[in-house]
PDB file of C-alpha atoms in Angstrom:
ATOM      1  CA  MET O  28      82.751 131.541  98.738  1.00 81.00           C
ATOM      2  CA  ALA O  29      85.543 133.306 100.659  1.00 90.00           C
ATOM      3  CA  LEU O  30      85.064 137.062 100.912  1.00 95.00           C
ATOM      4  CA  VAL O  31      88.811 137.596 101.335  1.00 96.00           C
ATOM      5  CA  ASP O  32      91.437 136.032  99.096  1.00 95.00           C
ATOM      6  CA  VAL O  33      95.054 136.217 100.245  1.00 95.00           C
ATOM      7  CA  GLU O  34      96.952 136.603  96.991  1.00 94.00           C
ATOM      8  CA  GLU O  35     100.548 136.870  98.210  1.00 94.00           C
ATOM      9  CA  VAL O  36     102.578 136.626 101.403  1.00 95.00           C
ATOM     10  CA  LYS O  37     106.154 137.759 100.797  1.00 95.00           C
ATOM     11  CA  VAL O  38     109.037 137.497 103.265  1.00 96.00           C
ATOM     12  CA  VAL O  39     110.987 140.768 103.196  1.00 95.00           C
ATOM     13  CA  GLY O  40     114.185 141.835 104.897  1.00 90.00           C
ATOM     14  CA  PRO O  41     117.452 139.932 105.348  1.00 93.00           C
ATOM     15  CA  ASN O  42     117.132 136.157 105.091  1.00 95.00           C
ATOM     16  CA  PRO O  43     119.017 134.278 106.521  1.00 95.00           C
ATOM     17  CA  ALA O  44     119.243 136.532 109.566  1.00 96.00           C
ATOM     18  CA  PRO O  45     120.346 136.273 113.214  1.00 97.00           C
ATOM     19  CA  PHE O  46     117.896 134.191 115.249  1.00 97.00           C
ATOM     20  CA  GLY O  47     116.811 137.130 117.403  1.00 96.00           C
ATOM     21  CA  ASP O  48     115.949 139.409 114.485  1.00 97.00           C
ATOM     22  CA  GLY O  49     112.313 140.177 113.808  1.00 97.00           C
ATOM     23  CA  TYR O  50     110.185 138.936 110.922  1.00 98.00           C
ATOM     24  CA  GLN O  51     108.563 141.077 108.253  1.00 97.00           C
ATOM     25  CA  PHE O  52     105.975 140.083 105.664  1.00 97.00           C
ATOM     26  CA  GLU O  53     104.367 142.009 102.828  1.00 97.00           C
ATOM     27  CA  ILE O  54     100.804 140.755 102.406  1.00 97.00           C
ATOM     28  CA  THR O  55      98.463 141.344  99.467  1.00 97.00           C
ATOM     29  CA  PHE O  56      94.808 140.328  99.589  1.00 96.00           C
ATOM     30  CA  GLU O  57      91.528 141.035  97.834  1.00 96.00           C
ATOM     31  CA  CYS O  58      88.191 141.730  99.517  1.00 96.00           C
ATOM     32  CA  ILE O  59      85.101 141.142  97.350  1.00 95.00           C
ATOM     33  CA  GLU O  60      82.371 142.164  99.804  1.00 94.00           C
ATOM     34  CA  GLU O  61      82.092 144.716 102.587  1.00 93.00           C
ATOM     35  CA  LEU O  62      83.091 143.219 105.948  1.00 94.00           C
ATOM     36  CA  GLU O  63      81.407 143.975 109.257  1.00 90.00           C
ATOM     37  CA  ASP O  64      84.597 143.420 111.291  1.00 93.00           C
ATOM     38  CA  ASP O  65      88.349 143.754 110.929  1.00 96.00           C
ATOM     39  CA  LEU O  66      90.724 140.934 110.001  1.00 97.00           C
ATOM     40  CA  GLU O  67      92.939 139.418 112.681  1.00 96.00           C
ATOM     41  CA  TRP O  68      96.486 138.496 111.655  1.00 97.00           C
ATOM     42  CA  LYS O  69      98.911 136.402 113.713  1.00 97.00           C
ATOM     43  CA  ILE O  70     102.517 135.273 113.396  1.00 97.00           C
ATOM     44  CA  VAL O  71     103.123 132.093 115.390  1.00 96.00           C
ATOM     45  CA  TYR O  72     106.496 130.395 115.918  1.00 97.00           C
ATOM     46  CA  VAL O  73     106.267 126.664 116.660  1.00 96.00           C
ATOM     47  CA  GLY O  74     108.697 126.156 119.535  1.00 95.00           C
ATOM     48  CA  SER O  75     108.217 122.386 119.659  1.00 94.00           C
ATOM     49  CA  ALA O  76     106.461 120.101 117.192  1.00 89.00           C
ATOM     50  CA  SER O  77     105.363 117.858 120.064  1.00 89.00           C
ATOM     51  CA  ASP O  78     104.274 120.500 122.592  1.00 92.00           C
ATOM     52  CA  GLU O  79     101.706 123.121 121.590  1.00 91.00           C
ATOM     53  CA  SER O  80     102.275 125.021 124.837  1.00 94.00           C
ATOM     54  CA  LYS O  81     105.685 126.077 123.491  1.00 95.00           C
ATOM     55  CA  ASP O  82     104.149 127.962 120.554  1.00 95.00           C
ATOM     56  CA  GLN O  83     105.017 131.660 120.605  1.00 97.00           C
ATOM     57  CA  THR O  84     102.601 134.255 119.222  1.00 97.00           C
ATOM     58  CA  LEU O  85     105.073 136.841 117.942  1.00 98.00           C
ATOM     59  CA  GLU O  86     102.456 139.309 116.724  1.00 97.00           C
ATOM     60  CA  GLU O  87      98.681 139.621 116.834  1.00 96.00           C
ATOM     61  CA  VAL O  88      97.050 142.610 115.195  1.00 96.00           C
ATOM     62  CA  MET O  89      93.655 143.719 113.888  1.00 96.00           C
ATOM     63  CA  VAL O  90      93.654 145.142 110.343  1.00 94.00           C
ATOM     64  CA  GLY O  91      90.844 147.348 109.135  1.00 91.00           C
ATOM     65  CA  PRO O  92      88.492 148.751 108.163  1.00 93.00           C
ATOM     66  CA  VAL O  93      88.986 146.648 105.051  1.00 94.00           C
ATOM     67  CA  PRO O  94      88.136 148.381 101.736  1.00 94.00           C
ATOM     68  CA  LEU O  95      86.783 146.567  98.713  1.00 95.00           C
ATOM     69  CA  GLY O  96      89.373 145.544  96.144  1.00 96.00           C
ATOM     70  CA  THR O  97      93.063 144.747  96.519  1.00 96.00           C
ATOM     71  CA  SER O  98      95.015 145.922  99.570  1.00 96.00           C
ATOM     72  CA  LYS O  99      98.608 145.558 100.695  1.00 95.00           C
ATOM     73  CA  PHE O 100     100.184 146.012 104.119  1.00 96.00           C
ATOM     74  CA  SER O 101     103.289 145.117 106.108  1.00 96.00           C
ATOM     75  CA  LEU O 102     103.100 142.684 109.028  1.00 97.00           C
ATOM     76  CA  GLU O 103     106.067 142.740 111.417  1.00 97.00           C
ATOM     77  CA  SER O 104     106.986 140.933 114.614  1.00 97.00           C
ATOM     78  CA  PRO O 105     109.928 140.517 116.982  1.00 97.00           C
ATOM     79  CA  GLY O 106     111.999 137.354 116.804  1.00 97.00           C
ATOM     80  CA  ALA O 107     111.216 134.238 118.845  1.00 98.00           C
ATOM     81  CA  ASP O 108     112.288 133.970 122.493  1.00 98.00           C
ATOM     82  CA  TRP O 109     115.295 131.629 122.590  1.00 97.00           C
ATOM     83  CA  GLU O 110     114.853 130.795 126.265  1.00 96.00           C
ATOM     84  CA  GLY O 111     111.209 129.862 125.748  1.00 96.00           C
ATOM     85  CA  ILE O 112     112.125 127.028 123.373  1.00 97.00           C
ATOM     86  CA  PRO O 113     113.120 123.571 124.717  1.00 95.00           C
ATOM     87  CA  ALA O 114     116.894 123.076 124.332  1.00 94.00           C
ATOM     88  CA  GLN O 115     116.432 120.057 122.058  1.00 93.00           C
ATOM     89  CA  ASP O 116     114.191 122.061 119.680  1.00 95.00           C
ATOM     90  CA  ARG O 117     116.237 125.252 119.321  1.00 95.00           C
ATOM     91  CA  LEU O 118     118.283 124.115 116.335  1.00 96.00           C
ATOM     92  CA  GLY O 119     117.126 122.431 113.159  1.00 94.00           C
ATOM     93  CA  VAL O 120     113.862 122.866 111.282  1.00 94.00           C
ATOM     94  CA  THR O 121     110.652 124.236 112.756  1.00 95.00           C
ATOM     95  CA  VAL O 122     107.559 126.049 111.418  1.00 95.00           C
ATOM     96  CA  LEU O 123     106.496 129.692 111.282  1.00 96.00           C
ATOM     97  CA  ASN O 124     102.783 130.309 110.637  1.00 96.00           C
ATOM     98  CA  VAL O 125     101.100 133.457 109.321  1.00 97.00           C
ATOM     99  CA  CYS O 126      97.379 133.117 110.005  1.00 96.00           C
ATOM    100  CA  CYS O 127      94.374 135.318 109.246  1.00 96.00           C
ATOM    101  CA  SER O 128      90.996 135.090 110.978  1.00 95.00           C
ATOM    102  CA  TYR O 129      87.611 136.750 110.680  1.00 94.00           C
ATOM    103  CA  LYS O 130      85.327 136.962 113.703  1.00 91.00           C
ATOM    104  CA  GLY O 131      87.572 134.490 115.522  1.00 89.00           C
ATOM    105  CA  GLN O 132      87.539 132.006 112.628  1.00 91.00           C
ATOM    106  CA  PRO O 133      90.890 131.215 110.954  1.00 93.00           C
ATOM    107  CA  PHE O 134      90.351 131.031 107.186  1.00 94.00           C
ATOM    108  CA  VAL O 135      93.910 130.890 105.842  1.00 95.00           C
ATOM    109  CA  ASN O 136      97.278 129.785 107.222  1.00 95.00           C
ATOM    110  CA  VAL O 137     100.590 130.242 105.406  1.00 96.00           C
ATOM    111  CA  GLY O 138     103.292 128.044 106.930  1.00 95.00           C
ATOM    112  CA  TYR O 139     107.013 128.238 106.311  1.00 96.00           C
ATOM    113  CA  TYR O 140     109.845 125.960 107.325  1.00 95.00           C
ATOM    114  CA  VAL O 141     112.484 127.804 109.347  1.00 96.00           C
ATOM    115  CA  ASN O 142     115.946 126.264 109.631  1.00 96.00           C
ATOM    116  CA  ASN O 143     118.049 127.367 112.622  1.00 97.00           C
ATOM    117  CA  GLU O 144     121.793 126.720 112.366  1.00 96.00           C
ATOM    118  CA  TYR O 145     124.799 127.489 114.565  1.00 96.00           C
ATOM    119  CA  TYR O 146     127.770 129.342 113.058  1.00 96.00           C
ATOM    120  CA  GLU O 147     130.940 129.234 115.102  1.00 90.00           C
ATOM    121  CA  ASP O 148     132.834 132.051 113.394  1.00 86.00           C
ATOM    122  CA  LYS O 149     131.465 133.850 110.342  1.00 90.00           C
ATOM    123  CA  GLY O 150     127.727 134.030 109.730  1.00 90.00           C
ATOM    124  CA  PRO O 151     126.081 133.100 106.406  1.00 92.00           C
ATOM    125  CA  ASP O 152     126.113 136.763 105.361  1.00 88.00           C
ATOM    126  CA  GLU O 153     129.916 136.643 105.606  1.00 88.00           C
ATOM    127  CA  GLY O 154     130.310 133.397 103.692  1.00 89.00           C
ATOM    128  CA  GLY O 155     130.465 131.244 106.816  1.00 91.00           C
ATOM    129  CA  VAL O 156     129.441 127.589 106.990  1.00 91.00           C
ATOM    130  CA  ALA O 157     127.153 126.107 109.650  1.00 93.00           C
ATOM    131  CA  ALA O 158     128.999 124.136 112.322  1.00 92.00           C
ATOM    132  CA  VAL O 159     128.760 120.341 112.220  1.00 89.00           C
ATOM    133  CA  GLU O 160     129.854 119.813 115.822  1.00 90.00           C
ATOM    134  CA  LEU O 161     128.039 121.882 118.426  1.00 91.00           C
ATOM    135  CA  PRO O 162     129.428 123.217 121.703  1.00 91.00           C
ATOM    136  CA  SER O 163     127.936 121.988 124.975  1.00 90.00           C
ATOM    137  CA  VAL O 164     126.276 125.397 125.387  1.00 91.00           C
ATOM    138  CA  VAL O 165     124.990 127.048 122.217  1.00 94.00           C
ATOM    139  CA  ASP O 166     125.387 130.836 122.066  1.00 95.00           C
ATOM    140  CA  ALA O 167     122.116 132.191 120.677  1.00 95.00           C
ATOM    141  CA  SER O 168     123.936 135.142 119.129  1.00 95.00           C
ATOM    142  CA  ARG O 169     125.731 132.693 116.795  1.00 96.00           C
ATOM    143  CA  VAL O 170     122.492 131.099 115.555  1.00 97.00           C
ATOM    144  CA  TYR O 171     120.984 132.163 112.227  1.00 97.00           C
ATOM    145  CA  ARG O 172     117.477 131.389 111.051  1.00 97.00           C
ATOM    146  CA  ASN O 173     116.568 130.850 107.409  1.00 96.00           C
ATOM    147  CA  VAL O 174     112.915 131.118 106.334  1.00 97.00           C
ATOM    148  CA  MET O 175     112.489 128.719 103.414  1.00 95.00           C
ATOM    149  CA  THR O 176     110.474 131.040 101.221  1.00 93.00           C
ATOM    150  CA  ASP O 177     110.294 128.660  98.245  1.00 89.00           C
ATOM    151  CA  GLU O 178     108.326 126.045 100.198  1.00 79.00           C
ATOM    152  CA  PRO O 179     105.218 127.670 101.707  1.00 90.00           C
ATOM    153  CA  ARG O 180     102.297 125.491 102.718  1.00 92.00           C
ATOM    154  CA  VAL O 181      98.966 127.287 102.380  1.00 93.00           C
ATOM    155  CA  THR O 182      95.893 125.847 104.066  1.00 92.00           C
ATOM    156  CA  ARG O 183      92.474 127.407 103.566  1.00 93.00           C
ATOM    157  CA  TYR O 184      89.425 126.756 105.752  1.00 91.00           C
ATOM    158  CA  ASN O 185      85.732 127.244 105.042  1.00 90.00           C
ATOM    159  CA  ILE O 186      84.204 129.634 107.557  1.00 91.00           C
ATOM    160  CA  LYS O 187      80.887 131.390 108.162  1.00 89.00           C
ATOM    161  CA  TRP O 188      81.365 134.931 106.929  1.00 90.00           C
ATOM    162  CA  HIS O 189      77.795 135.936 107.835  1.00 87.00           C
ATOM    163  CA  LEU O 190      77.129 134.897 111.419  1.00 79.00           C
ATOM    164  CA  LYS O 191      73.688 134.941 112.970  1.00 77.00           C
ATOM    165  CA  GLU O 192      73.377 136.266 116.497  1.00 74.00           C
ATOM    166  CA  GLY O 193      74.021 133.501 119.035  1.00 69.00           C
ATOM    167  CA  GLU O 194      75.108 131.018 116.366  1.00 70.00           C
ATOM    168  CA  ALA O 195      77.460 128.347 117.716  1.00 68.00           C
ATOM    169  CA  LEU O 196      80.490 127.198 115.748  1.00 66.00           C
ATOM    170  CA  PRO O 197      82.552 123.987 115.871  1.00 56.00           C
ATOM    171  CA  GLU O 198      86.063 123.808 117.285  1.00 67.00           C
ATOM    172  CA  PRO O 199      88.745 125.660 115.265  1.00 67.00           C
ATOM    173  CA  PRO O 200      91.398 123.633 113.439  1.00 70.00           C
ATOM    174  CA  PRO O 201      94.753 123.059 115.155  1.00 69.00           C
ATOM    175  CA  THR O 202      97.698 125.232 114.197  1.00 67.00           C
ATOM    176  CA  PRO O 203      99.777 123.431 111.532  1.00 71.00           C
ATOM    177  CA  ARG O 204     102.824 122.112 113.376  1.00 65.00           C
ATOM    178  CA  ASP O 205     104.619 119.838 110.939  1.00 64.00           C
ATOM    179  CA  LEU O 206     104.478 120.842 107.295  1.00 60.00           C
ATOM    180  CA  ALA O 207     106.276 117.655 106.308  1.00 43.00           C
ATOM    181  CA  VAL O 208     103.240 115.477 107.009  1.00 37.00           C
ATOM    182  CA  ARG O 209     101.499 116.929 103.940  1.00 38.00           C
ATOM    183  CA  PRO O 210     102.844 117.486 100.415  1.00 35.00           C
ATOM    184  CA  LEU O 211     104.291 120.909  99.677  1.00 34.00           C
ATOM    185  CA  PRO O 212     103.087 123.031  96.740  1.00 36.00           C
ATOM    186  CA  PRO O 213     105.415 123.910  93.843  1.00 35.00           C
ATOM    187  CA  SER O 214     107.785 126.805  94.509  1.00 31.00           C
ATOM    188  CA  ASP O 215     106.232 130.284  94.431  1.00 37.00           C
ATOM    189  CA  GLN O 216     102.704 128.843  94.311  1.00 38.00           C
ATOM    190  CA  LEU O 217     100.079 129.262  97.004  1.00 38.00           C
ATOM    191  CA  ALA O 218      98.153 125.992  96.817  1.00 37.00           C
ATOM    192  CA  ALA O 219      94.726 125.875  98.447  1.00 38.00           C
ATOM    193  CA  ASP O 220      93.602 123.081 100.740  1.00 38.00           C
ATOM    194  CA  ASP O 221      89.986 122.185  99.964  1.00 36.00           C
ATOM    195  CA  ASP O 222      89.125 120.094 103.043  1.00 37.00           C
ATOM    196  CA  GLY O 223      88.409 123.048 105.353  1.00 34.00           C
ATOM    197  CA  ASP O 224      85.967 123.039 108.247  1.00 33.00           C
ATOM    198  CA  ASP O 225      83.650 125.514 109.884  1.00 31.00           C
ATOM    199  CA  LEU O 226      85.389 127.050 112.880  1.00 26.00           C
ATOM    200  CA  GLU O 227      84.615 128.302 116.366  1.00 31.00           C
ATOM    201  CA  GLU O 228      84.524 131.953 117.340  1.00 32.00           C
ATOM    202  CA  ASP O 229      87.404 133.140 119.525  1.00 33.00           C
ATOM    203  CA  ASP O 230      86.383 134.199 123.047  1.00 37.00           C
ATOM    204  CA  ASP O 231      89.375 136.514 123.490  1.00 38.00           C
ATOM    205  CA  ASP O 232      87.999 140.024 123.987  1.00 38.00           C
ATOM    206  CA  GLU O 233      91.399 141.681 124.359  1.00 40.00           C
ATOM    207  CA  GLU O 234      91.598 144.791 122.204  1.00 41.00           C
ATOM    208  CA  GLU O 235      94.405 144.673 119.647  1.00 42.00           C
ATOM    209  CA  PRO O 236      96.137 147.577 117.844  1.00 43.00           C
ATOM    210  CA  GLU O 237      94.845 148.292 114.356  1.00 45.00           C
ATOM    211  CA  GLU O 238      96.858 148.517 111.151  1.00 48.00           C
ATOM    212  CA  GLU O 239      95.966 150.896 108.351  1.00 49.00           C
ATOM    213  CA  LEU O 240      95.714 149.451 104.877  1.00 54.00           C
ATOM    214  CA  GLU O 241      97.260 150.704 101.681  1.00 56.00           C
ATOM    215  CA  GLU O 242      94.627 150.392  98.985  1.00 53.00           C
ATOM    216  CA  GLU O 243      95.985 149.501  95.568  1.00 55.00           C
ATOM    217  CA  ASP O 244      94.946 151.365  92.444  1.00 52.00           C
TER     218      ASP O 244
END
């Protein structure tokens, strides 16, 4: 049984928004047993569906210590790097993943489609319409991204919450890169994927900043 249940991941802030704007999520989860370590949260932007090396980790933060019960916190990141994305993949639909891990083992991933469109004059916040014909050079400042909040894809993985010293773990699952290859859950519903695997511990020893949690009454 999972010791942490992610109950809600909510996109907050303007949406659609200029491509370079940051992302902000309000996350609610429940912890049913005392944890030895903190939780690691990541926001990953898929720069190219066909090239994993183009993925951009926008934020990576340790959250804890984690109290028992329901907690809520805000997870923020800068926007994706336009220049780091292949030209052919900058516009159109891609994926943004919010992932949580424990002791290097990802146990839940919430994926969203993100649609990037070019607006020649007025942006969507001004009633503008996305351009059909694109210029030879696309101005990134005229691109708006829209996180499709009504179509999240939630994948849950079985992990080993109580690790024995020296215990080896299998390879971790790949980051979801194309949400279209699997059916989407109904709107506003976080559907669990039951075919999870045991995962491998992360070897990255880099110390990450910690976030304080707001414990709910």
